Amino acid sequence: MSETQDKRGRPAAKDRPFLDELEAKPFWANLKEHKFTSQRCSACGKFFGFPPQFLCPHCLASEYEWIPLSGKGKVYSFVTYHRAWHPAYQDKVPYNVSLIETEEGVRMMSNVVGCPPEAVKIGMPVEIVYEDFEDYTLPKFRPAT
Amino acid sequence: MSRVGVIGAGHGVFGRRSDATVQELAFEAFRLAIKDAGISRDDLDATVVAAVPEYHKQRSVAGVVQEYLNLNPKPTWLTEVACASGSAAIRTAWMAIKSGVHQVVAVIGCQKMTEMATAEILALMGRVGEVQWESIFGSTFPGYYAMFATSHMHEFGTTHEQMMQVAVKNHFYGSKNPNALFRKEIQLDKAMNSDAVASPFCVYDCCANADGAACLILAEESRAKALSKKVVWLDGVGCATASMSVLRRPNLVGLPSAVEAGQQAFRMAKVTAKDVKVAEVHDCFTIAEIMAYEDLGFCKKGHGGKFIEEKRSYIGGEVAVNVDGGLKAKGHPIGATGVSMAYEIVKQLRGESGERQVPNADIGLTHNVGGIGQYTFVHLFRRD
């Protein structure tokens, strides 16, 4: 298996988002400018949360705005991986994956970085940190200062 | 409305089956089920095949199986809802019979997991969840259930040792099941010290992939009674879903789809959780069995850890759970698992389970989960 393909020629999972997915395009574009945003419904006022979509998951209205989030939140749950499930993660184990709940009540999967995985706890306050790559940015979180 | 009964059941050996193709595995179970029912192929109206296609090199496995069993031109179709595909096939057959379209239907769950390298399978399994919004951070299948385990421990004080007692139980019964992949008992301390996979899970918290097949023959009530003297009735079927994205779940301490599917099945069969003597639940990871006790109502939410610790899910306890070894010891050929669960319940209700027989088993339940509760099917079986 290469980094980008498995031996049957399908794209291998790798920590790279689908930047061109229509619903999510503004999210990745905003993130590239270090703006962490989520859709908020213009009809019912609730946040869509992730994954982004064209219709409000609560009331099915189609009008929404991309609203900046504070970037602050807490760890809802977490796991520490000790095995690499893909060659791309070979040099990363052990690594953390956490379900983050933002102050606005939006949840997203991410990694808590900037502390050892064993220091991560449920309820731990965290804040966003932008991890820049050549053509995109990933939202990660670190213990809140 | 007439009932639907199981008149035959067959089960192949689960394991690393380098000796057989997927269609040969299907034949192995099918032959046993037909023999068990005492019918011929001509008595069948249709076949429903359960398998998860992405693990096979050959596409459209239903057609391959139908040809191999020499069942053309009778109808067949494939059902797929990840690890719950087998139960979806049973539900589909039940619906086909209830609707009056077919009278006698074979359900075949079959899967050859070892056609691919483990790394390739893991990459596929990593994508069981929401590919775009979860997998990019390195999440995988064990990791999702590990998060449920972490939340369950945090909220209810459930311990890793309690979880591992599920593995000890299931390996204990698996050691007595000739169709199981692992036929050895395990010791709690050794299991607790096995290699870390995704905290809190170690190797022994996780079930193993396997090749295998199982088959059930379902029939409409009057045909069932005419063809068989040992009918087991499928009196309750429940099915529910939950969000594909785990991050949209209300909490990580249970599977809402399992609660809902269970309630549907109990209502339809007019029984309660207390009436169930023997159950097969989806123990893909140890925490999953603990959550199943709670979601199905065998115990209160949060009490699942104590339930296994006090051995209440052993034979002799309130409800005997996974006494064929479960996914944990029997192995998990994805498409076959739901049918394998039903096979065990049918044998138990007929009193044919030998040293693993649950006394007075008259009502049995299967709980089959696809993904991380994206789909759950609960079925209730009864003998008259």
CSV table of C-alpha atoms in Angstrom, one decimal, chain B:
chain,number,residue,atom,x,y,z
B,1,MET,CA,-51.9,-12.7,10.2
B,2,SER,CA,-49.9,-15.9,10.0
B,3,ARG,CA,-46.6,-16.3,11.8
B,4,VAL,CA,-43.1,-16.9,10.3
B,5,GLY,CA,-41.2,-19.9,11.6
B,6,VAL,CA,-37.7,-21.2,11.3
B,7,ILE,CA,-37.8,-24.8,10.0
B,8,GLY,CA,-34.1,-25.4,9.4
B,9,ALA,CA,-30.7,-24.1,10.5
B,10,GLY,CA,-27.2,-24.8,9.4
B,11,HIS,CA,-23.8,-23.4,10.6
B,12,GLY,CA,-20.3,-23.9,9.1
B,13,VAL,CA,-17.0,-23.8,11.0
B,14,PHE,CA,-15.8,-20.2,11.5
B,15,GLY,CA,-12.1,-19.6,11.1
B,16,ARG,CA,-9.3,-19.0,8.7
B,17,ARG,CA,-10.9,-21.0,5.9
B,18,SER,CA,-8.2,-21.2,3.2
B,19,ASP,CA,-9.9,-24.4,2.2
B,20,ALA,CA,-13.1,-22.8,0.8
B,21,THR,CA,-14.4,-20.0,-1.4
B,22,VAL,CA,-17.2,-17.8,-0.2
B,23,GLN,CA,-19.7,-19.8,-2.3
B,24,GLU,CA,-18.4,-23.0,-0.8
B,25,LEU,CA,-18.8,-21.6,2.7
B,26,ALA,CA,-22.4,-20.7,1.8
B,27,PHE,CA,-23.0,-24.2,0.5
B,28,GLU,CA,-21.6,-25.8,3.7
B,29,ALA,CA,-24.2,-24.0,5.8
B,30,PHE,CA,-27.0,-24.3,3.2
B,31,ARG,CA,-26.5,-28.0,2.9
B,32,LEU,CA,-26.8,-28.5,6.7
B,33,ALA,CA,-29.9,-26.2,6.9
B,34,ILE,CA,-31.7,-28.1,4.1
B,35,LYS,CA,-30.8,-31.4,5.8
B,36,ASP,CA,-31.9,-30.1,9.2
B,37,ALA,CA,-35.3,-28.9,7.7
B,38,GLY,CA,-35.7,-32.2,5.9
B,39,ILE,CA,-36.7,-30.4,2.7
B,40,SER,CA,-35.2,-30.3,-0.8
B,41,ARG,CA,-34.1,-27.3,-2.9
B,42,ASP,CA,-37.3,-27.5,-4.8
B,43,ASP,CA,-39.3,-26.5,-1.7
B,44,LEU,CA,-37.6,-23.1,-1.7
B,45,ASP,CA,-39.1,-20.0,-3.2
B,46,ALA,CA,-36.2,-17.6,-2.9
B,47,THR,CA,-32.8,-17.0,-1.2
B,48,VAL,CA,-31.7,-13.9,0.6
B,49,VAL,CA,-27.9,-13.5,0.9
B,50,ALA,CA,-26.2,-11.4,3.5
B,51,ALA,CA,-22.6,-10.3,2.9
B,52,VAL,CA,-20.6,-7.1,2.9
B,53,PRO,CA,-19.4,-6.7,-0.6
B,54,GLU,CA,-16.3,-4.6,-0.1
B,55,TYR,CA,-14.5,-7.5,1.6
B,56,HIS,CA,-14.9,-9.8,-1.4
B,57,LYS,CA,-12.9,-9.8,-4.6
B,58,GLN,CA,-15.9,-11.1,-6.5
B,59,ARG,CA,-18.8,-8.5,-6.8
B,60,SER,CA,-22.4,-9.4,-6.4
B,61,VAL,CA,-22.0,-12.4,-4.3
B,62,ALA,CA,-25.8,-13.3,-4.2
B,63,GLY,CA,-25.7,-14.3,-7.8
B,64,VAL,CA,-22.5,-16.3,-7.3
B,65,VAL,CA,-24.1,-18.2,-4.4
B,66,GLN,CA,-27.3,-18.8,-6.3
B,67,GLU,CA,-25.5,-20.4,-9.2
B,68,TYR,CA,-23.3,-22.5,-7.0
B,69,LEU,CA,-26.3,-23.9,-5.1
B,70,ASN,CA,-28.0,-24.6,-8.5
B,71,LEU,CA,-31.0,-22.5,-7.5
B,72,ASN,CA,-31.4,-20.5,-10.7
B,73,PRO,CA,-33.9,-19.3,-11.8
B,74,LYS,CA,-35.3,-18.7,-8.3
B,75,PRO,CA,-35.0,-15.2,-7.0
B,76,THR,CA,-32.2,-14.0,-4.8
B,77,TRP,CA,-30.9,-10.6,-3.6
B,78,LEU,CA,-28.3,-9.2,-1.3
B,79,THR,CA,-28.7,-7.3,1.9
B,80,GLU,CA,-26.0,-5.0,3.3
B,81,VAL,CA,-26.0,-3.0,6.5
B,82,ALA,CA,-22.4,-3.6,7.7
B,83,CYS,CA,-22.1,-6.1,10.5
B,84,ALA,CA,-25.9,-6.4,10.8
B,85,SER,CA,-26.3,-7.6,7.2
B,86,GLY,CA,-27.3,-11.1,8.4
B,87,SER,CA,-30.2,-9.9,10.5
B,88,ALA,CA,-31.3,-7.6,7.7
B,89,ALA,CA,-31.5,-10.7,5.5
B,90,ILE,CA,-33.7,-12.4,8.1
B,91,ARG,CA,-35.9,-9.3,8.4
B,92,THR,CA,-36.2,-9.2,4.6
B,93,ALA,CA,-37.1,-12.9,4.3
B,94,TRP,CA,-39.7,-12.4,7.2
B,95,MET,CA,-41.2,-9.4,5.2
B,96,ALA,CA,-41.3,-11.4,2.0
B,97,ILE,CA,-43.2,-14.2,3.7
B,98,LYS,CA,-45.5,-11.9,5.7
B,99,SER,CA,-46.4,-10.1,2.5
B,100,GLY,CA,-47.4,-13.3,0.9
B,101,VAL,CA,-44.9,-13.1,-2.0
B,102,HIS,CA,-42.9,-16.1,-0.9
B,103,GLN,CA,-43.7,-19.0,1.4
B,104,VAL,CA,-40.3,-20.7,2.0
B,105,VAL,CA,-37.1,-18.6,2.0
B,106,ALA,CA,-33.5,-19.5,2.6
B,107,VAL,CA,-31.4,-16.9,4.4
B,108,ILE,CA,-27.6,-17.3,3.8
B,109,GLY,CA,-25.1,-15.1,5.6
B,110,CYS,CA,-21.6,-15.7,4.3
B,111,GLN,CA,-18.3,-13.8,4.4
B,112,LYS,CA,-14.7,-14.5,3.4
B,113,MET,CA,-12.8,-12.0,5.4
B,114,THR,CA,-9.3,-13.4,4.7
B,115,GLU,CA,-9.3,-12.8,1.0
B,116,MET,CA,-7.6,-9.5,1.8
B,117,ALA,CA,-4.6,-8.6,4.0
B,118,THR,CA,-5.4,-7.5,7.6
B,119,ALA,CA,-4.0,-4.0,6.8
B,120,GLU,CA,-6.4,-3.6,3.9
B,121,ILE,CA,-9.3,-4.8,6.0
B,122,LEU,CA,-8.4,-2.4,8.8
B,123,ALA,CA,-8.2,0.5,6.3
B,124,LEU,CA,-11.7,-0.5,5.2
B,125,MET,CA,-13.0,-0.8,8.7
B,126,GLY,CA,-11.5,2.6,9.6
B,127,ARG,CA,-14.0,3.9,7.2
B,128,VAL,CA,-17.0,2.4,8.8
B,129,GLY,CA,-17.6,5.8,10.5
B,130,GLU,CA,-17.9,9.2,8.8
B,131,VAL,CA,-15.0,9.1,6.4
B,132,GLN,CA,-14.5,12.8,5.9
B,133,TRP,CA,-15.1,14.2,9.4
B,134,GLU,CA,-13.8,11.5,11.7
B,135,SER,CA,-11.3,9.4,9.8
B,136,ILE,CA,-9.0,12.3,8.9
B,137,PHE,CA,-8.0,12.5,12.6
B,138,GLY,CA,-6.9,8.9,12.6
B,139,SER,CA,-10.1,7.3,14.2
B,140,THR,CA,-10.8,3.7,13.5
B,141,PHE,CA,-13.4,1.1,14.4
B,142,PRO,CA,-12.0,0.0,17.7
B,143,GLY,CA,-11.5,3.6,18.6
B,144,TYR,CA,-15.1,4.5,18.4
B,145,TYR,CA,-16.1,1.7,20.8
B,146,ALA,CA,-13.1,2.7,23.0
B,147,MET,CA,-14.6,6.2,23.3
B,148,PHE,CA,-17.9,4.6,24.4
B,149,ALA,CA,-16.0,2.6,26.9
B,150,THR,CA,-14.2,5.7,28.2
B,151,SER,CA,-17.5,7.5,28.6
B,152,HIS,CA,-19.2,4.5,30.2
B,153,MET,CA,-16.3,4.3,32.7
B,154,HIS,CA,-16.4,8.0,33.4
B,155,GLU,CA,-20.2,8.1,33.9
B,156,PHE,CA,-21.0,4.9,35.7
B,157,GLY,CA,-17.7,3.8,37.2
B,158,THR,CA,-17.6,0.7,34.9
B,159,THR,CA,-14.1,-0.9,35.0
B,160,HIS,CA,-11.9,-2.4,32.4
B,161,GLU,CA,-11.8,-5.5,34.5
B,162,GLN,CA,-15.6,-5.8,34.3
B,163,MET,CA,-15.4,-5.4,30.5
B,164,MET,CA,-12.7,-8.1,30.3
B,165,GLN,CA,-15.0,-10.5,32.2
B,166,VAL,CA,-17.2,-10.4,29.1
B,167,ALA,CA,-14.3,-11.8,27.1
B,168,VAL,CA,-13.6,-14.4,29.8
B,169,LYS,CA,-17.2,-15.6,29.7
B,170,ASN,CA,-17.4,-15.7,25.9
B,171,HIS,CA,-14.1,-17.6,25.5
B,172,PHE,CA,-15.3,-20.0,28.2
B,173,TYR,CA,-18.4,-20.9,26.2
B,174,GLY,CA,-16.5,-20.6,22.8
B,175,SER,CA,-14.2,-23.4,24.1
B,176,LYS,CA,-17.3,-25.7,24.0
B,177,ASN,CA,-18.5,-24.7,20.5
B,178,PRO,CA,-17.1,-26.8,17.7
B,179,ASN,CA,-17.9,-24.0,15.2
B,180,ALA,CA,-15.9,-21.3,17.0
B,181,LEU,CA,-12.7,-19.8,15.8
B,182,PHE,CA,-11.1,-19.7,19.3
B,183,ARG,CA,-11.7,-22.8,21.3
B,184,LYS,CA,-9.7,-22.0,24.4
B,185,GLU,CA,-10.6,-20.5,27.7
B,186,ILE,CA,-8.7,-17.3,28.7
B,187,GLN,CA,-7.6,-16.1,32.1
B,188,LEU,CA,-8.6,-12.6,33.3
B,189,ASP,CA,-5.1,-11.4,34.3
B,190,LYS,CA,-3.5,-12.5,31.1
B,191,ALA,CA,-6.2,-10.9,29.1
B,192,MET,CA,-5.9,-7.7,31.1
B,193,ASN,CA,-2.2,-7.6,30.3
B,194,SER,CA,-2.5,-8.3,26.5
B,195,ASP,CA,-1.2,-5.7,24.1
B,196,ALA,CA,-2.8,-2.3,24.1
B,197,VAL,CA,-4.9,-1.5,20.9
B,198,ALA,CA,-7.0,1.6,21.6
B,199,SER,CA,-7.2,2.5,25.2
B,200,PRO,CA,-8.8,1.2,27.3
B,201,PHE,CA,-9.0,-1.8,24.9
B,202,CYS,CA,-6.4,-4.5,24.7
B,203,VAL,CA,-6.2,-7.3,22.2
B,204,TYR,CA,-8.6,-9.5,24.2
B,205,ASP,CA,-11.3,-6.7,24.2
B,206,CYS,CA,-11.7,-7.1,20.5
B,207,CYS,CA,-13.3,-9.8,18.4
B,208,ALA,CA,-11.5,-11.3,15.4
B,209,ASN,CA,-12.3,-11.4,11.8
B,210,ALA,CA,-13.2,-14.9,10.4
B,211,ASP,CA,-14.5,-16.6,7.4
B,212,GLY,CA,-17.8,-18.5,7.7
B,213,ALA,CA,-21.4,-18.9,6.8
B,214,ALA,CA,-24.7,-19.8,8.5
B,215,CYS,CA,-28.1,-20.5,7.0
B,216,LEU,CA,-31.8,-20.4,8.2
B,217,ILE,CA,-34.8,-21.7,6.4
B,218,LEU,CA,-37.9,-19.6,7.1
B,219,ALA,CA,-41.5,-20.6,6.2
B,220,GLU,CA,-45.0,-19.2,6.4
B,221,GLU,CA,-47.0,-20.8,9.3
B,222,SER,CA,-49.0,-23.4,7.5
B,223,ARG,CA,-46.1,-24.5,5.3
B,224,ALA,CA,-43.8,-24.5,8.4
B,225,LYS,CA,-46.2,-26.8,10.3
B,226,ALA,CA,-46.6,-29.1,7.3
B,227,LEU,CA,-42.8,-29.3,6.7
B,228,SER,CA,-41.5,-29.5,10.3
B,229,LYS,CA,-42.2,-30.7,13.8
B,230,LYS,CA,-39.7,-28.5,15.5
B,231,VAL,CA,-40.6,-25.0,14.4
B,232,VAL,CA,-39.1,-22.0,16.2
B,233,TRP,CA,-41.2,-18.9,15.6
B,234,LEU,CA,-39.8,-15.5,14.7
B,235,ASP,CA,-42.4,-13.5,16.6
B,236,GLY,CA,-40.8,-10.1,17.0
B,237,VAL,CA,-38.6,-8.0,14.6
B,238,GLY,CA,-37.2,-4.6,15.4
B,239,CYS,CA,-34.9,-2.3,13.4
B,240,ALA,CA,-33.7,1.2,14.1
B,241,THR,CA,-30.9,3.5,13.1
B,242,ALA,CA,-28.7,6.2,14.6
B,243,SER,CA,-26.5,8.9,13.0
B,244,MET,CA,-23.7,7.8,10.8
B,245,SER,CA,-21.5,10.5,12.5
B,246,VAL,CA,-20.8,9.4,16.0
B,247,LEU,CA,-20.2,13.0,16.9
B,248,ARG,CA,-24.0,13.6,16.5
B,249,ARG,CA,-25.0,11.0,19.0
B,250,PRO,CA,-26.8,12.3,22.1
B,251,ASN,CA,-24.3,10.4,24.4
B,252,LEU,CA,-21.6,7.7,24.2
B,253,VAL,CA,-22.9,5.3,26.8
B,254,GLY,CA,-25.4,3.3,24.8
B,255,LEU,CA,-26.8,2.7,21.3
B,256,PRO,CA,-30.1,4.5,20.8
B,257,SER,CA,-30.8,2.3,17.8
B,258,ALA,CA,-30.6,-0.8,20.0
B,259,VAL,CA,-33.0,0.6,22.6
B,260,GLU,CA,-35.5,1.4,19.9
B,261,ALA,CA,-35.1,-1.8,18.0
B,262,GLY,CA,-35.5,-3.8,21.2
B,263,GLN,CA,-38.7,-2.0,22.2
B,264,GLN,CA,-40.2,-2.7,18.8
B,265,ALA,CA,-39.4,-6.4,18.9
B,266,PHE,CA,-40.6,-6.8,22.5
B,267,ARG,CA,-43.9,-5.0,21.6
B,268,MET,CA,-44.5,-7.1,18.6
B,269,ALA,CA,-43.7,-10.4,20.3
B,270,LYS,CA,-45.7,-9.3,23.4
B,271,VAL,CA,-42.9,-10.2,25.8
B,272,THR,CA,-40.5,-8.3,28.0
B,273,ALA,CA,-36.7,-8.4,28.6
B,274,LYS,CA,-37.4,-10.5,31.8
B,275,ASP,CA,-39.0,-13.3,29.7
B,276,VAL,CA,-35.8,-13.8,27.6
B,277,LYS,CA,-33.9,-16.9,28.7
B,278,VAL,CA,-31.1,-16.9,26.1
B,279,ALA,CA,-29.7,-14.0,24.1
B,280,GLU,CA,-27.1,-13.5,21.4
B,281,VAL,CA,-25.7,-9.9,21.5
B,282,HIS,CA,-23.3,-8.0,19.3
B,283,ASP,CA,-20.0,-8.2,21.4
B,284,CYS,CA,-17.6,-6.9,18.7
B,285,PHE,CA,-15.8,-5.2,21.6
B,286,THR,CA,-16.3,-6.1,25.3
B,287,ILE,CA,-18.0,-2.8,26.1
B,288,ALA,CA,-20.6,-3.5,23.4
B,289,GLU,CA,-22.0,-6.5,25.4
B,290,ILE,CA,-22.2,-4.4,28.6
B,291,MET,CA,-24.1,-1.7,26.7
B,292,ALA,CA,-26.4,-4.4,25.1
B,293,TYR,CA,-27.4,-5.6,28.6
B,294,GLU,CA,-28.5,-2.1,29.4
B,295,ASP,CA,-30.0,-1.1,26.0
B,296,LEU,CA,-32.1,-4.2,25.9
B,297,GLY,CA,-33.3,-3.8,29.5
B,298,PHE,CA,-31.6,-6.9,31.0
B,299,CYS,CA,-30.4,-4.4,33.6
B,300,LYS,CA,-30.6,-0.7,34.3
B,301,LYS,CA,-28.5,1.8,32.4
B,302,GLY,CA,-25.0,1.9,34.0
B,303,HIS,CA,-25.4,-1.4,35.8
B,304,GLY,CA,-24.0,-3.5,32.9
B,305,GLY,CA,-20.5,-3.8,34.5
B,306,LYS,CA,-22.0,-5.3,37.7
B,307,PHE,CA,-24.2,-7.6,35.7
B,308,ILE,CA,-21.3,-9.4,34.2
B,309,GLU,CA,-19.2,-9.2,37.4
B,310,GLU,CA,-22.0,-11.0,39.2
B,311,LYS,CA,-22.1,-13.6,36.4
B,312,ARG,CA,-25.8,-12.8,35.8
B,313,SER,CA,-25.3,-13.4,32.0
B,314,TYR,CA,-23.9,-16.9,32.5
B,315,ILE,CA,-26.0,-20.1,32.2
B,316,GLY,CA,-27.8,-20.2,35.5
B,317,GLY,CA,-28.0,-16.4,35.7
B,318,GLU,CA,-31.0,-14.3,34.7
B,319,VAL,CA,-30.3,-14.5,31.0
B,320,ALA,CA,-27.6,-16.6,29.3
B,321,VAL,CA,-25.8,-14.3,26.9
B,322,ASN,CA,-23.5,-15.4,24.0
B,323,VAL,CA,-23.2,-19.0,25.2
B,324,ASP,CA,-21.9,-19.9,21.8
B,325,GLY,CA,-18.8,-17.7,22.3
B,326,GLY,CA,-20.2,-14.6,20.8
B,327,LEU,CA,-18.4,-12.7,18.1
B,328,LYS,CA,-15.6,-12.6,20.6
B,329,ALA,CA,-14.6,-16.3,20.6
B,330,LYS,CA,-16.7,-17.6,17.7
B,331,GLY,CA,-15.2,-15.0,15.2
B,332,HIS,CA,-17.0,-12.4,13.1
B,333,PRO,CA,-17.6,-13.1,9.5
B,334,ILE,CA,-19.5,-9.9,9.0
B,335,GLY,CA,-22.3,-11.0,6.7
B,336,ALA,CA,-22.8,-14.3,8.5
B,337,THR,CA,-22.9,-13.0,12.1
B,338,GLY,CA,-26.6,-12.2,12.3
B,339,VAL,CA,-27.6,-15.5,10.9
B,340,SER,CA,-25.2,-17.3,13.2
B,341,MET,CA,-26.8,-15.6,16.2
B,342,ALA,CA,-30.2,-16.8,15.0
B,343,TYR,CA,-28.8,-20.3,14.5
B,344,GLU,CA,-27.7,-20.5,18.1
B,345,ILE,CA,-31.1,-19.3,19.4
B,346,VAL,CA,-32.9,-21.8,17.2
B,347,LYS,CA,-30.8,-24.7,18.5
B,348,GLN,CA,-31.2,-23.5,22.1
B,349,LEU,CA,-35.0,-23.2,21.8
B,350,ARG,CA,-35.1,-26.7,20.4
B,351,GLY,CA,-32.9,-28.0,23.3
B,352,GLU,CA,-30.1,-29.2,21.0
B,353,SER,CA,-27.2,-27.3,22.4
B,354,GLY,CA,-25.6,-30.1,24.4
B,355,GLU,CA,-23.3,-29.0,27.3
B,356,ARG,CA,-24.1,-25.3,26.5
B,357,GLN,CA,-27.8,-25.9,26.7
B,358,VAL,CA,-29.7,-23.2,28.7
B,359,PRO,CA,-32.4,-24.9,30.9
B,360,ASN,CA,-36.0,-24.1,29.9
B,361,ALA,CA,-35.1,-22.0,27.0
B,362,ASP,CA,-38.4,-20.9,25.5
B,363,ILE,CA,-37.8,-17.3,24.4
B,364,GLY,CA,-34.6,-16.2,22.8
B,365,LEU,CA,-33.3,-12.9,21.4
B,366,THR,CA,-30.7,-11.7,18.9
B,367,HIS,CA,-29.2,-8.2,18.9
B,368,ASN,CA,-27.1,-7.5,15.8
B,369,VAL,CA,-25.4,-4.1,15.4
B,370,GLY,CA,-24.1,-2.6,12.2
B,371,GLY,CA,-21.2,-0.2,12.5
B,372,ILE,CA,-21.3,1.6,15.8
B,373,GLY,CA,-25.0,1.4,16.2
B,374,GLN,CA,-25.8,3.1,12.9
B,375,TYR,CA,-28.1,0.1,12.4
B,376,THR,CA,-29.5,-2.3,15.0
B,377,PHE,CA,-31.8,-5.3,14.5
B,378,VAL,CA,-33.4,-7.1,17.4
B,379,HIS,CA,-35.3,-10.4,16.8
B,380,LEU,CA,-37.3,-12.4,19.2
B,381,PHE,CA,-37.7,-16.2,18.8
B,382,ARG,CA,-40.1,-18.4,20.6
B,383,ARG,CA,-40.9,-22.1,20.8
B,384,ASP,CA,-44.5,-23.2,21.5
